[in-house]
PDB file of C-alpha atoms in Angstrom:
ATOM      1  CA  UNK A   1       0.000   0.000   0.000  1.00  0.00           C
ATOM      2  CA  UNK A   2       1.061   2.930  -0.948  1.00  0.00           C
ATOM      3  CA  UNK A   3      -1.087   5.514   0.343  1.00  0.00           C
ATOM      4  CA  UNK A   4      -1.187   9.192   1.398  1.00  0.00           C
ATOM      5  CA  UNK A   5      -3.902  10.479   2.599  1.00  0.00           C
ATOM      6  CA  UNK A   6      -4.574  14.675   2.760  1.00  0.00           C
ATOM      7  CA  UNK A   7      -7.442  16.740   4.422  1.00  0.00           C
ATOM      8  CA  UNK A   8      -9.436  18.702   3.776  1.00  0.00           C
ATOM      9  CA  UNK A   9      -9.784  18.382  -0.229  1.00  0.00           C
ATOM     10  CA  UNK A  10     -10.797  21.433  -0.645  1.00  0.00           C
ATOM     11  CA  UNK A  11     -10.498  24.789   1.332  1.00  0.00           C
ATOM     12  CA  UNK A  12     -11.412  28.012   1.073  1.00  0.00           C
ATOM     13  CA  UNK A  13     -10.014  30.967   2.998  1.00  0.00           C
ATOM     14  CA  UNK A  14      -9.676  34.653   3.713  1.00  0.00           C
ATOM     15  CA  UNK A  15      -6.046  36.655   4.336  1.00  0.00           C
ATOM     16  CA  UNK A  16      -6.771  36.800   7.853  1.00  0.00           C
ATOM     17  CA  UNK A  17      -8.346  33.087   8.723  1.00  0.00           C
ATOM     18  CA  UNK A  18      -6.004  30.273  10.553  1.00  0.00           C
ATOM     19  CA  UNK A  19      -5.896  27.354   8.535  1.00  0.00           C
ATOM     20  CA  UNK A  20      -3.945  24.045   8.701  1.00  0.00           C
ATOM     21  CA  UNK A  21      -3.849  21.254   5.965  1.00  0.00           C
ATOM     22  CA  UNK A  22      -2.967  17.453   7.751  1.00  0.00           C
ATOM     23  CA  UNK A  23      -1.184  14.977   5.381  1.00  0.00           C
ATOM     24  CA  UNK A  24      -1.127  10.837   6.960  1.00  0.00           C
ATOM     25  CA  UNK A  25       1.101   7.728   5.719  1.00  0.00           C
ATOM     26  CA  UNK A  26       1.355   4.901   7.505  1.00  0.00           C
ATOM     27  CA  UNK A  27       4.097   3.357   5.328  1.00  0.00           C
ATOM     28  CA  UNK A  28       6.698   3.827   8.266  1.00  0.00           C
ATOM     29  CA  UNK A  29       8.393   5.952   5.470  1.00  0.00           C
ATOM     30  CA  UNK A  30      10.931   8.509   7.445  1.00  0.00           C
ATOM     31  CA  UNK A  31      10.614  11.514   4.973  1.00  0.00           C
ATOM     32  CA  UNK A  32       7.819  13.936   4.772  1.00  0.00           C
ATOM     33  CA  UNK A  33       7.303  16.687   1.916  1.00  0.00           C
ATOM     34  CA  UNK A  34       5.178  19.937   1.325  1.00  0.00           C
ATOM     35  CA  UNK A  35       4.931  21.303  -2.363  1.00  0.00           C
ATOM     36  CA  UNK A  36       3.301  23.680  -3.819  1.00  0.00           C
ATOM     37  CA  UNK A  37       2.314  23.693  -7.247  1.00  0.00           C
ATOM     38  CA  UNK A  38       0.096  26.310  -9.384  1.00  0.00           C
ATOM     39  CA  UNK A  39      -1.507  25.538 -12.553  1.00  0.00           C
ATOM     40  CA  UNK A  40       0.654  24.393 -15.634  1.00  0.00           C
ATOM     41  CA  UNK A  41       3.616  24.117 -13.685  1.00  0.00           C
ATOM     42  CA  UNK A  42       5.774  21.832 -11.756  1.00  0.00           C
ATOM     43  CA  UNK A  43       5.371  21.078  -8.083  1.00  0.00           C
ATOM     44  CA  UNK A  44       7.481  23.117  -6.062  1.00  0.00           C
ATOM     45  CA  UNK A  45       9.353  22.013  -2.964  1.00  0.00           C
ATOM     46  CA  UNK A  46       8.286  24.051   0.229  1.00  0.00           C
ATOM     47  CA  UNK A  47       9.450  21.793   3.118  1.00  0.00           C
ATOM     48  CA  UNK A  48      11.210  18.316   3.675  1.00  0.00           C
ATOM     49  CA  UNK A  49      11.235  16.467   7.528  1.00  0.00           C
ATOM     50  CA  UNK A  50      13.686  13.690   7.700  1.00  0.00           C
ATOM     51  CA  UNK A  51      13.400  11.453  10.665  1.00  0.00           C
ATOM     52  CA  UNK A  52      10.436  14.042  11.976  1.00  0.00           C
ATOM     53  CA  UNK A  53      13.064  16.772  12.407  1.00  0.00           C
ATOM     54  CA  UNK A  54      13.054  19.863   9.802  1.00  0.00           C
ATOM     55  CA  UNK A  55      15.442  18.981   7.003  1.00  0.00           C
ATOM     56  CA  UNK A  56      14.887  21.504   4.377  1.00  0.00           C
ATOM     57  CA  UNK A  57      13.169  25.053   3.631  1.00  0.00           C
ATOM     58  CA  UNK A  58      13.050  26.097   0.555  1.00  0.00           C
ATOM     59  CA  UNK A  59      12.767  30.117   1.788  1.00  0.00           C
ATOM     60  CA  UNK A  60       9.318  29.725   2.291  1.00  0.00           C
ATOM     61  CA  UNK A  61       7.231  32.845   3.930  1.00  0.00           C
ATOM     62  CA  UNK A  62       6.989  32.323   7.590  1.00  0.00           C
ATOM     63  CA  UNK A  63       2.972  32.553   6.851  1.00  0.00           C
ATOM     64  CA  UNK A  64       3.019  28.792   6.171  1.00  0.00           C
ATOM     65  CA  UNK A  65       4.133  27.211   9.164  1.00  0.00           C
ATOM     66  CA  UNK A  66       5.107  23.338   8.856  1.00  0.00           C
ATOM     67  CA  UNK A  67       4.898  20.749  12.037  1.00  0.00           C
ATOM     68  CA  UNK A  68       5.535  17.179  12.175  1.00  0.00           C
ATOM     69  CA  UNK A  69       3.746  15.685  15.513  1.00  0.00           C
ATOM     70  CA  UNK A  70       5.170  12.328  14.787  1.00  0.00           C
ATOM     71  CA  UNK A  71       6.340   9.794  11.766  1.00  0.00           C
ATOM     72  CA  UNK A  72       3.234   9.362  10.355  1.00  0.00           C
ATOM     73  CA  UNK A  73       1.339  13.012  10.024  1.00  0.00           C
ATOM     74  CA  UNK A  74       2.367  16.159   8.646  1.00  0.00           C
ATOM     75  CA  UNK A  75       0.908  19.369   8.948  1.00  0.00           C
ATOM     76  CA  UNK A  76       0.797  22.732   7.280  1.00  0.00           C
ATOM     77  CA  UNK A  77      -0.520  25.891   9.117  1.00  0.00           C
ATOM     78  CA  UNK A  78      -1.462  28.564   7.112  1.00  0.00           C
ATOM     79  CA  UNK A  79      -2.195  32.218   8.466  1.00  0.00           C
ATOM     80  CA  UNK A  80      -2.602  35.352   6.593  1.00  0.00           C
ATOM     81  CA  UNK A  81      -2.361  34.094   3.235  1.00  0.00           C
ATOM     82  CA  UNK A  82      -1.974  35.852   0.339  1.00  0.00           C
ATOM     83  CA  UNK A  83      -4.710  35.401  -3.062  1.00  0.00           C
ATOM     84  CA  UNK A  84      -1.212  34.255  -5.167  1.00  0.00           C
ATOM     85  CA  UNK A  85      -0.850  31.080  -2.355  1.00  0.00           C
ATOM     86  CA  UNK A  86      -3.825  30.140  -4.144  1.00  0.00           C
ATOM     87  CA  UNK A  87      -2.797  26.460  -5.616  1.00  0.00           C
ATOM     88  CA  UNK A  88      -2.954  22.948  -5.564  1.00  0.00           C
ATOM     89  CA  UNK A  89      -0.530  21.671  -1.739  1.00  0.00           C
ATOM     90  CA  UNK A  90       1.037  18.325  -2.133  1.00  0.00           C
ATOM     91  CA  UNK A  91       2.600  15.986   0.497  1.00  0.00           C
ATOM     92  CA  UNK A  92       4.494  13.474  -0.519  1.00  0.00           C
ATOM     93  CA  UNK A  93       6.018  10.949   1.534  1.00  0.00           C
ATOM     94  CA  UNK A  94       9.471   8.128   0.665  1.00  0.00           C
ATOM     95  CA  UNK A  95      10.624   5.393   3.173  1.00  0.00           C
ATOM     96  CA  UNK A  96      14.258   7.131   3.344  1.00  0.00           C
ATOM     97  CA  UNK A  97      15.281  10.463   3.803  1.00  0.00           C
ATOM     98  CA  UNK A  98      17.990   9.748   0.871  1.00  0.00           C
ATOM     99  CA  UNK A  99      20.861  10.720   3.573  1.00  0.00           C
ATOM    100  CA  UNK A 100      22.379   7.936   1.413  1.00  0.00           C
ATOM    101  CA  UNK A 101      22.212   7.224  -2.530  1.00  0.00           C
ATOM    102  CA  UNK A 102      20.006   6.470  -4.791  1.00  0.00           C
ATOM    103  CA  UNK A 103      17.338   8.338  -3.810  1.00  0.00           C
ATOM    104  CA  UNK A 104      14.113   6.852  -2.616  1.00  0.00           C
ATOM    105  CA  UNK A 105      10.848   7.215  -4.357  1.00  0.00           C
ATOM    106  CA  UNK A 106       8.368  10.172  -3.442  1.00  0.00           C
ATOM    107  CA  UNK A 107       4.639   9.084  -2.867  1.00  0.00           C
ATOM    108  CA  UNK A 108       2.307  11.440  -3.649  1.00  0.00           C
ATOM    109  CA  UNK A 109      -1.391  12.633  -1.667  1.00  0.00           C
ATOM    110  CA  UNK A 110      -4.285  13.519  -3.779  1.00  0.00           C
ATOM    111  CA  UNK A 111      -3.359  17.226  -2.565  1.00  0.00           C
ATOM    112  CA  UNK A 112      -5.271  19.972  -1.450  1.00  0.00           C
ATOM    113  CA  UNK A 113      -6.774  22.469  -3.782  1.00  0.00           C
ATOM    114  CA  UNK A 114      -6.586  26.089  -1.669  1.00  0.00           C
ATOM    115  CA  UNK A 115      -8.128  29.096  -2.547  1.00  0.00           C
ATOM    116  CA  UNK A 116      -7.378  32.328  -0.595  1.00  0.00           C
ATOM    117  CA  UNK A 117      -9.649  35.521  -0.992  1.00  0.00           C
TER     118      UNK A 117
ATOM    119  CA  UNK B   1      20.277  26.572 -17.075  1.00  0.00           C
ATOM    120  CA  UNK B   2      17.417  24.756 -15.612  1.00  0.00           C
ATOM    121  CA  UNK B   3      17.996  21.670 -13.520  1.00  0.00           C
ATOM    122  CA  UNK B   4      15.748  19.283 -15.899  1.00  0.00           C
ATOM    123  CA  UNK B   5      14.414  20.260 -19.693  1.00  0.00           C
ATOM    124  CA  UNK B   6      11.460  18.626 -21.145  1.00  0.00           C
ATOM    125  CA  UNK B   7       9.751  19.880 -24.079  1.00  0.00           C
ATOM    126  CA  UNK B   8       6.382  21.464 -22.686  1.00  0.00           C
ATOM    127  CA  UNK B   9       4.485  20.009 -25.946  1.00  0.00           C
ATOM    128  CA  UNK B  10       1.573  19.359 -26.687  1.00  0.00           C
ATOM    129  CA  UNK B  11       2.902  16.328 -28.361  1.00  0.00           C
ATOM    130  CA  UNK B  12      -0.083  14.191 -30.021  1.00  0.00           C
ATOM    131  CA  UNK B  13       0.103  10.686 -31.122  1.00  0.00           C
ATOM    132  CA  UNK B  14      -2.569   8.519 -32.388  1.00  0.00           C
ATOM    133  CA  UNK B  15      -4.282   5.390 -30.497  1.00  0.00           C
ATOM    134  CA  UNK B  16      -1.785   2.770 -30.473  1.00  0.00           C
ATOM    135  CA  UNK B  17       1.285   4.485 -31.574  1.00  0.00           C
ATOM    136  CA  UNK B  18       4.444   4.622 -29.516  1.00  0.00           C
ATOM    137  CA  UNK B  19       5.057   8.105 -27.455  1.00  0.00           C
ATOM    138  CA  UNK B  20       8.642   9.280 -26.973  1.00  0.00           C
ATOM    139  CA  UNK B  21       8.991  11.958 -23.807  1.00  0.00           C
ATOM    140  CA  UNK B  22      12.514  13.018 -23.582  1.00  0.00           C
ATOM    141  CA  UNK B  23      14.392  14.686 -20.284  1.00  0.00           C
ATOM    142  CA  UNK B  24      18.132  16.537 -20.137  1.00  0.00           C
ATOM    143  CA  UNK B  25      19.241  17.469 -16.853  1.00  0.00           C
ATOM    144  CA  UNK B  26      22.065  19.388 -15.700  1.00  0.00           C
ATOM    145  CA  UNK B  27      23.899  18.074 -12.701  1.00  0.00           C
ATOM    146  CA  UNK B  28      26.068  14.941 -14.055  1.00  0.00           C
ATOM    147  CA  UNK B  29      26.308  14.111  -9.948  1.00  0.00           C
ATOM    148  CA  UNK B  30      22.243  13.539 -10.174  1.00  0.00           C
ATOM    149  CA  UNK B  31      21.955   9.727  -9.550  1.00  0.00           C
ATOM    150  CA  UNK B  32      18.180   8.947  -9.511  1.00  0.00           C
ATOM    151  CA  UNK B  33      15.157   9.295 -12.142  1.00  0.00           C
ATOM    152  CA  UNK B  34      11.764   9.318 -11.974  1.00  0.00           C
ATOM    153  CA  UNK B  35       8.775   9.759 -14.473  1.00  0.00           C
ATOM    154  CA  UNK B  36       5.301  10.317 -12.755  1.00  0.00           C
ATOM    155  CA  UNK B  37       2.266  11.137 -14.825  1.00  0.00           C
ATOM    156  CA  UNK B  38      -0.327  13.524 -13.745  1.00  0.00           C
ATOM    157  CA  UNK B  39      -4.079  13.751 -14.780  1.00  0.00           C
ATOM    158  CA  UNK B  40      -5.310  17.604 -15.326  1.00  0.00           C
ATOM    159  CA  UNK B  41      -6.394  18.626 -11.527  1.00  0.00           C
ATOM    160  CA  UNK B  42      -4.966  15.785  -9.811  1.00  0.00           C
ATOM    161  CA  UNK B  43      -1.518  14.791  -8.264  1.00  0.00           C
ATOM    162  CA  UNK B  44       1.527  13.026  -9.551  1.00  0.00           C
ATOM    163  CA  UNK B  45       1.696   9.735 -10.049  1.00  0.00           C
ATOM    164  CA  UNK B  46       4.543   7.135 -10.379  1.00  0.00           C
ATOM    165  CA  UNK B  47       4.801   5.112 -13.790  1.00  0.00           C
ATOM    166  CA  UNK B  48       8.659   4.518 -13.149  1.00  0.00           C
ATOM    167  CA  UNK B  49      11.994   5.305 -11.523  1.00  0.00           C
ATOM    168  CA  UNK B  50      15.490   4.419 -13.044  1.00  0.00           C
ATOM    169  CA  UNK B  51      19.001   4.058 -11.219  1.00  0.00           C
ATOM    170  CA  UNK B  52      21.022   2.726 -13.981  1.00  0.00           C
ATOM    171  CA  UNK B  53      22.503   3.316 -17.530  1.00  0.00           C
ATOM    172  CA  UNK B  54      20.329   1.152 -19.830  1.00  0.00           C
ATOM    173  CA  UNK B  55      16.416   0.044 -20.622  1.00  0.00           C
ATOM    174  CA  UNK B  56      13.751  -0.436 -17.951  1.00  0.00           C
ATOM    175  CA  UNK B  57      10.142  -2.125 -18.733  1.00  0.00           C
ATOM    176  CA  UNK B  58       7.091  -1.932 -17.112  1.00  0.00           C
ATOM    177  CA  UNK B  59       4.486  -3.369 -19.167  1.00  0.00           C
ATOM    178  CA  UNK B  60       3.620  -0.726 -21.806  1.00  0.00           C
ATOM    179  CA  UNK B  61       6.444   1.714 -20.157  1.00  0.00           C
ATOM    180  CA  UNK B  62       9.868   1.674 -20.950  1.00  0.00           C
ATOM    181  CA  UNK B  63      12.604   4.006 -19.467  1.00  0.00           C
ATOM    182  CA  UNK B  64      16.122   4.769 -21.095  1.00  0.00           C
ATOM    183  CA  UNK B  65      19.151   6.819 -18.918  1.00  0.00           C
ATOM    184  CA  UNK B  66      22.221   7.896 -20.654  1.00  0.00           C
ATOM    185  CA  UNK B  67      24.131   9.213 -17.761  1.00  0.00           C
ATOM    186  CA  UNK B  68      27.248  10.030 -20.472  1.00  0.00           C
ATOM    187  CA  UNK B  69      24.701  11.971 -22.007  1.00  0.00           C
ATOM    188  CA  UNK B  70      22.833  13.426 -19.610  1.00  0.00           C
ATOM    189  CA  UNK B  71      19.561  11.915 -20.965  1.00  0.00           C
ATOM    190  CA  UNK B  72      16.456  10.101 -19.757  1.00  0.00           C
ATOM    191  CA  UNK B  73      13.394   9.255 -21.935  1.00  0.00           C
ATOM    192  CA  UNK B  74       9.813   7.412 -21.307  1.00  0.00           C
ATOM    193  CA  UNK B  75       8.882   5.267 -24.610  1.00  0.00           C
ATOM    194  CA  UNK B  76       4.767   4.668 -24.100  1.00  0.00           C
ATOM    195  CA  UNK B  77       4.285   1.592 -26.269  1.00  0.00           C
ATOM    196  CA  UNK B  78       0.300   0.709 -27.539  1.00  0.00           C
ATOM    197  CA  UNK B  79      -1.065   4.247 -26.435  1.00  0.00           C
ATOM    198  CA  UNK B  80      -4.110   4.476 -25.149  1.00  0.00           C
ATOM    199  CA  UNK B  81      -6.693   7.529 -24.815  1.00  0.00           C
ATOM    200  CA  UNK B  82      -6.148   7.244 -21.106  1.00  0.00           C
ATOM    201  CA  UNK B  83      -2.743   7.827 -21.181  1.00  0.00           C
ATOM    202  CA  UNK B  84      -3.314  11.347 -22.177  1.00  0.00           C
ATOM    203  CA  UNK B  85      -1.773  13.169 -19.083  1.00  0.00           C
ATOM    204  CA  UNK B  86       1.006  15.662 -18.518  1.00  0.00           C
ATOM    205  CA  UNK B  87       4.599  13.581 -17.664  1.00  0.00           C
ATOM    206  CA  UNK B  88       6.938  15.065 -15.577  1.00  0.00           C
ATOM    207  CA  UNK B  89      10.801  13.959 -15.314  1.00  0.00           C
ATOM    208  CA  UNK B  90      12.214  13.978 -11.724  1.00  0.00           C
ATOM    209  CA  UNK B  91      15.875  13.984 -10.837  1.00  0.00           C
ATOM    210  CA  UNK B  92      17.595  13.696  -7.577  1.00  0.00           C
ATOM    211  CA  UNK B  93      21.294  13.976  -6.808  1.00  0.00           C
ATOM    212  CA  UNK B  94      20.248  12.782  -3.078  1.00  0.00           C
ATOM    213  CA  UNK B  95      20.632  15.608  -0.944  1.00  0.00           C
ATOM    214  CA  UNK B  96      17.654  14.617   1.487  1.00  0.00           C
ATOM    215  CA  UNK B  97      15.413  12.966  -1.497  1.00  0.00           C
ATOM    216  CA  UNK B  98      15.529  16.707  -3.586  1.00  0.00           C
ATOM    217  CA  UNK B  99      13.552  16.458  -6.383  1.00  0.00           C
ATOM    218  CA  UNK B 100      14.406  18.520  -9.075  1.00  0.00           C
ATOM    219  CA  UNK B 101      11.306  18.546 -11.561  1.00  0.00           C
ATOM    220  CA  UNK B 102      11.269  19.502 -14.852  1.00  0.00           C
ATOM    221  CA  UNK B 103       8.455  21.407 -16.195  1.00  0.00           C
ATOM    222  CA  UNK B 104       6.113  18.514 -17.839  1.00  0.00           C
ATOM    223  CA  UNK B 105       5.633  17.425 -21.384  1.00  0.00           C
ATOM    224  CA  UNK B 106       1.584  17.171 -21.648  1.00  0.00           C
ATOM    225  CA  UNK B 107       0.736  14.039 -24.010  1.00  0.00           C
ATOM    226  CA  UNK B 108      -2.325  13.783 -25.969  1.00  0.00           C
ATOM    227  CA  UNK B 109      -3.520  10.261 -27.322  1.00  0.00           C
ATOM    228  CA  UNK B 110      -6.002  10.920 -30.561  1.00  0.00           C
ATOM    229  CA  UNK B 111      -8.207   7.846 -30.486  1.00  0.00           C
TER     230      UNK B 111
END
């Protein structure tokens, strides 16, 4: 199985509303990913968690906030968005944190389409 | 330079013919390749990964990595309507599982 689950679907927010978006495997894989990708264009790497411990940010504004209670969830709080964060959020998860070659295959999540007004 | 090239397209082939999607990438320390396809709205999907100079088959998929050349390619034998999807070339050089996307050659299968 090789399933990642994301809530909500769908979500629909103003620049001033909290938000978070939750993201699930229970693969036992070690690595977690955010992306971010807008229409016609590639996904876009926001955050990686290796071993539950930040890893990577790719300069993202501090207005999306990642967490990562434990191995198997990933969150994304958003707060005082901006209408151009409108897009489609991915998580992805991959059984290694590919600390070690070849890299390990990413698993996408149906993603979250978010649309801020 | 961009990371990974692909050829935005559209690139149409007819039911049942064989669809060639090509990659270049950069970074000749990049050791791992991936080809997911994504439906219009929905998320990437895997069809394959590669490691290794040479041919890989997966039922109706093939893969091909030149390293020497910097090169990796998806052959879609049989094509089917269905397969009609943008395909997007990942590379990593394994710094914490990095993908490096390119920007997605979008397929369409004329039936």
């Amino acid at each position: 199985d090789t399933e990642v689950t994301q809530t909500p679907k769908h979500l629909v927010m103003g620049m001033t509303n909290k938000k978070s978006l939750k993201c699930e495997q229970h693969m036992g894989h070690r690595a977690m990913y955010w992306y971010k990708q807008k229409a016609k264009k590639p996904p876009e790497l926001m955050f990686v968690y290796s071993y539950e411990k930040l890893s990577i940010n790719e300069s993202v504004p501090s207005r999306f906030s990642p967490e990562c209670p434990n191995s198997s969830l990933l969150n994304l709080h958003l707060h005082a968005l901006q209408p151009e964060d409108s897009a489609l959020y991915l998580c992805a998860s991959s059984q290694d944190p590919g600390t070690t070659s070849p890299a390990d295959t990413q698993y996408f999540g149906p993603g979250t389409r978010l649309t801020v007004l | 330079q961009k990371e990974v090239e692909q050829n935005s397209g559209p690139l149409s082939v007819p039911e049942g013919a064989i669809a060639s999607l090509n990659c270049t990438y950069s970074d000749r320390g990049s050791q791992s390749f991936f080809w997911y396809r994504q439906y219009s709205g929905k998320s990437p999907e895997l069809i394959m990964s590669i490691y290794s100079n040479g041919d890989k088959e997966d039922g109706r998929f093939t893969a091909q990595l030149n390293k020497a050349s910097q090169y990796v390619s998806l052959l879609i034998r049989d094509s089917q309507p269905s397969d009609s999807a943008t395909y997007l070339c990942a590379v990593s050089r394994g710094d914490f599982n990095k993908f490096y996307f390119g920007s997605g050659t979008k397929l369409n299968v004329k039936p």
